[in-house]
Amino acid sequence: MSRPVVAVVMGSKSDLPVVQGALDLLKEFEVPFTARVLSAHRTPSEAADFAAGAEAAGLKVIICAAGMAAHLGGVIAAHTTLPVIGIPVASAPFNGLDALFSFVQMPPGIPVGVVTAGPAGGKNAALYAIEMLALNDPALASRLKAYRKAQSAKVLADDASLREL
Ligand code: RP5
């Protein structure tokens, strides 16, 4: 197995259902990745150490999923210049708005790119990471184009089948 180029970090194993779509897509696109559970609040030193060593470890993009006061993306981004993509995880009582604001409200100088909450966010985080990697990987870029083509073909087929009714 090649060295991971994407890390998918979640604040808790309970975030896994949201992240699963990202893991599945990275597998489908044959992007080597690692999945970790690291918490900005419960394991702050481990989270900071991981981020500080990420570039030297060969990682290119870090995806972070967290809920509630979701500081994971910000803490990881504070310790690396690699691009960080945040997936807010919805939880009671604020249904992910809390996590969204925690991810998106980064002070100028330390950006975190944010996708939507929930499984759609998980998928788009992976696709966004794949788009970044595809800039320097022509084989990955053609897999991405084929994926888009298949996606469009499915919508057109759905359209045709409904028009027949
Ligand atoms: C956050 O707190 C995690 O990312 C998770 O979404 C939330 C709740 O964590 P657990 O209590 O389920 O471990 O840090």
Coordinates of C-alpha atoms and ligand atoms in Angstrom, one line a residue:
M1 CA 0.0 0.0 0.0
S2 CA 1.4 3.4 -0.9
R3 CA 2.0 6.2 1.6
P4 CA -1.3 8.0 2.5
V5 CA -1.7 11.4 0.8
V6 CA -5.0 12.2 2.4
A7 CA -5.8 12.0 6.2
V8 CA -9.4 11.8 7.3
V9 CA -9.4 12.9 10.9
M10 CA -12.5 12.7 13.1
G11 CA -13.1 14.1 16.5
S12 CA -14.8 11.0 17.7
K13 CA -15.5 7.5 16.3
S14 CA -19.1 8.5 16.6
D15 CA -18.4 10.8 13.5
L16 CA -17.7 7.7 11.4
P17 CA -21.1 7.5 9.7
V18 CA -20.7 11.0 8.3
V19 CA -17.1 10.3 7.2
Q20 CA -17.8 6.9 5.7
G21 CA -18.8 8.4 2.3
A22 CA -15.4 10.2 2.1
L23 CA -13.5 6.9 2.9
D24 CA -15.6 5.0 0.2
L25 CA -14.8 7.7 -2.4
L26 CA -11.1 7.8 -1.6
K27 CA -11.0 4.0 -2.0
E28 CA -13.0 4.2 -5.3
F29 CA -10.5 6.7 -6.7
E30 CA -7.6 4.7 -5.4
V31 CA -6.3 7.5 -3.3
P32 CA -4.1 6.2 -0.5
F33 CA -5.5 7.6 2.8
T34 CA -5.4 7.1 6.5
A35 CA -8.3 7.5 8.9
R36 CA -7.7 8.8 12.5
V37 CA -9.6 9.7 15.6
L38 CA -8.0 12.8 17.2
S39 CA -9.8 15.4 19.3
A40 CA -9.0 19.1 19.6
H41 CA -10.3 18.9 23.1
R42 CA -9.8 15.4 24.4
T43 CA -6.4 14.7 22.8
P44 CA -5.0 18.2 22.1
S45 CA -1.3 17.2 22.1
E46 CA -1.8 14.2 19.8
A47 CA -3.9 16.4 17.4
A48 CA -1.2 19.1 17.3
D49 CA 1.6 16.6 16.9
F50 CA -0.2 14.8 14.1
A51 CA -0.7 18.1 12.2
A52 CA 2.9 19.3 12.8
G53 CA 4.2 16.1 11.3
A54 CA 1.7 15.7 8.5
E55 CA 3.7 17.3 5.7
A56 CA 6.9 15.4 6.5
A57 CA 4.7 12.2 6.6
G58 CA 3.8 12.8 2.9
L59 CA 0.3 13.9 3.4
K60 CA -1.1 16.5 0.9
V61 CA -4.6 17.2 2.2
I62 CA -6.3 16.8 5.6
I63 CA -10.0 16.3 6.0
C64 CA -11.4 16.9 9.5
A65 CA -14.9 15.9 10.7
A66 CA -16.2 17.1 14.1
G67 CA -19.3 18.1 15.8
M68 CA -20.4 20.5 18.6
A69 CA -17.7 23.1 19.3
A70 CA -15.8 21.7 16.4
H71 CA -12.3 23.1 16.8
L72 CA -10.5 20.2 15.2
G73 CA -10.2 21.8 11.7
G74 CA -8.8 25.0 13.2
V75 CA -6.4 23.3 15.5
I76 CA -5.1 21.1 12.7
A77 CA -4.8 24.0 10.3
A78 CA -2.9 26.0 13.0
H79 CA -0.1 23.4 13.0
T80 CA 0.3 22.8 9.2
T81 CA 0.2 24.7 5.9
L82 CA -1.4 21.7 4.1
P83 CA -5.0 22.4 3.0
V84 CA -7.6 21.5 5.6
I85 CA -11.2 20.7 4.6
G86 CA -13.8 20.6 7.4
I87 CA -17.0 18.5 7.6
P88 CA -19.4 19.8 10.3
V89 CA -21.1 17.0 12.1
A90 CA -24.7 17.6 13.2
S91 CA -25.7 16.9 16.8
A92 CA -28.3 18.0 19.2
P93 CA -29.4 20.6 20.1
F94 CA -28.1 22.9 17.3
N95 CA -28.1 20.4 14.5
G96 CA -24.6 21.2 13.1
L97 CA -25.0 25.0 13.0
D98 CA -22.6 25.1 16.0
A99 CA -20.0 22.9 14.2
L100 CA -20.5 24.8 10.9
F101 CA -19.7 28.1 12.6
S102 CA -16.8 26.6 14.5
F103 CA -15.2 25.4 11.2
V104 CA -16.1 28.4 9.1
Q105 CA -15.3 31.2 11.5
M106 CA -11.5 31.0 11.2
P107 CA -9.6 34.2 11.8
P108 CA -7.8 35.6 8.7
G109 CA -4.5 33.8 8.2
I110 CA -5.5 30.3 9.0
P111 CA -8.1 29.0 6.5
V112 CA -10.2 25.9 6.7
G113 CA -12.3 25.0 3.6
V114 CA -15.8 23.9 4.8
V115 CA -18.3 21.6 3.1
T116 CA -21.9 21.0 4.2
A117 CA -22.8 18.9 7.3
G118 CA -23.8 15.3 7.0
P119 CA -23.0 12.6 4.5
A120 CA -23.2 15.0 1.5
G121 CA -20.4 16.9 3.2
G122 CA -18.4 13.7 3.6
K123 CA -18.6 12.9 -0.1
N124 CA -17.8 16.5 -1.2
A125 CA -14.8 16.7 1.1
A126 CA -13.3 13.7 -0.5
L127 CA -14.1 15.0 -4.0
Y128 CA -12.6 18.3 -3.2
A129 CA -9.4 16.7 -1.9
I130 CA -9.3 14.5 -5.1
E131 CA -9.7 17.7 -7.2
M132 CA -6.7 19.2 -5.5
L133 CA -4.6 16.0 -6.0
A134 CA -5.7 15.7 -9.6
L135 CA -4.0 19.0 -10.4
N136 CA -0.7 17.1 -10.4
D137 CA -2.0 13.6 -11.2
P138 CA -3.3 13.1 -14.8
A139 CA -4.6 9.6 -14.1
L140 CA -6.6 10.8 -11.1
A141 CA -7.9 13.7 -13.2
S142 CA -9.2 11.3 -15.8
R143 CA -10.9 9.2 -13.2
L144 CA -12.5 12.4 -11.9
K145 CA -13.8 13.3 -15.4
A146 CA -15.2 9.8 -15.8
Y147 CA -16.9 10.1 -12.5
R148 CA -18.6 13.3 -13.5
K149 CA -19.6 11.8 -16.9
A150 CA -21.2 8.8 -15.2
Q151 CA -23.0 11.1 -12.7
S152 CA -24.4 13.2 -15.6
A153 CA -25.4 10.0 -17.5
K154 CA -27.4 8.8 -14.5
V155 CA -29.3 12.1 -14.2
L156 CA -30.1 12.0 -17.9
A157 CA -31.2 8.4 -17.7
D158 CA -33.5 9.3 -14.8
D159 CA -34.8 12.2 -16.8
A160 CA -35.5 10.0 -19.8
S161 CA -37.3 7.3 -17.6
L162 CA -39.5 9.9 -16.0
R163 CA -40.4 11.5 -19.3
E164 CA -41.6 8.2 -20.5
L165 CA -44.2 8.0 -17.8
Ligands
RP5_1 C1 -16.9 16.2 18.9 O1 -17.9 15.9 19.9 C2 -16.9 14.9 18.0 O2 -16.4 15.3 16.8 C3 -18.3 14.5 18.0 O3 -19.0 14.9 16.9 C4 -18.9 15.1 19.3 C5 -19.4 14.1 20.3 O4 -18.4 13.2 20.5 P1 -18.7 11.8 21.3 O5 -19.2 12.2 22.7 O6 -19.8 11.1 20.5 O7 -17.4 11.0 21.4 O8 -15.7 16.4 19.5

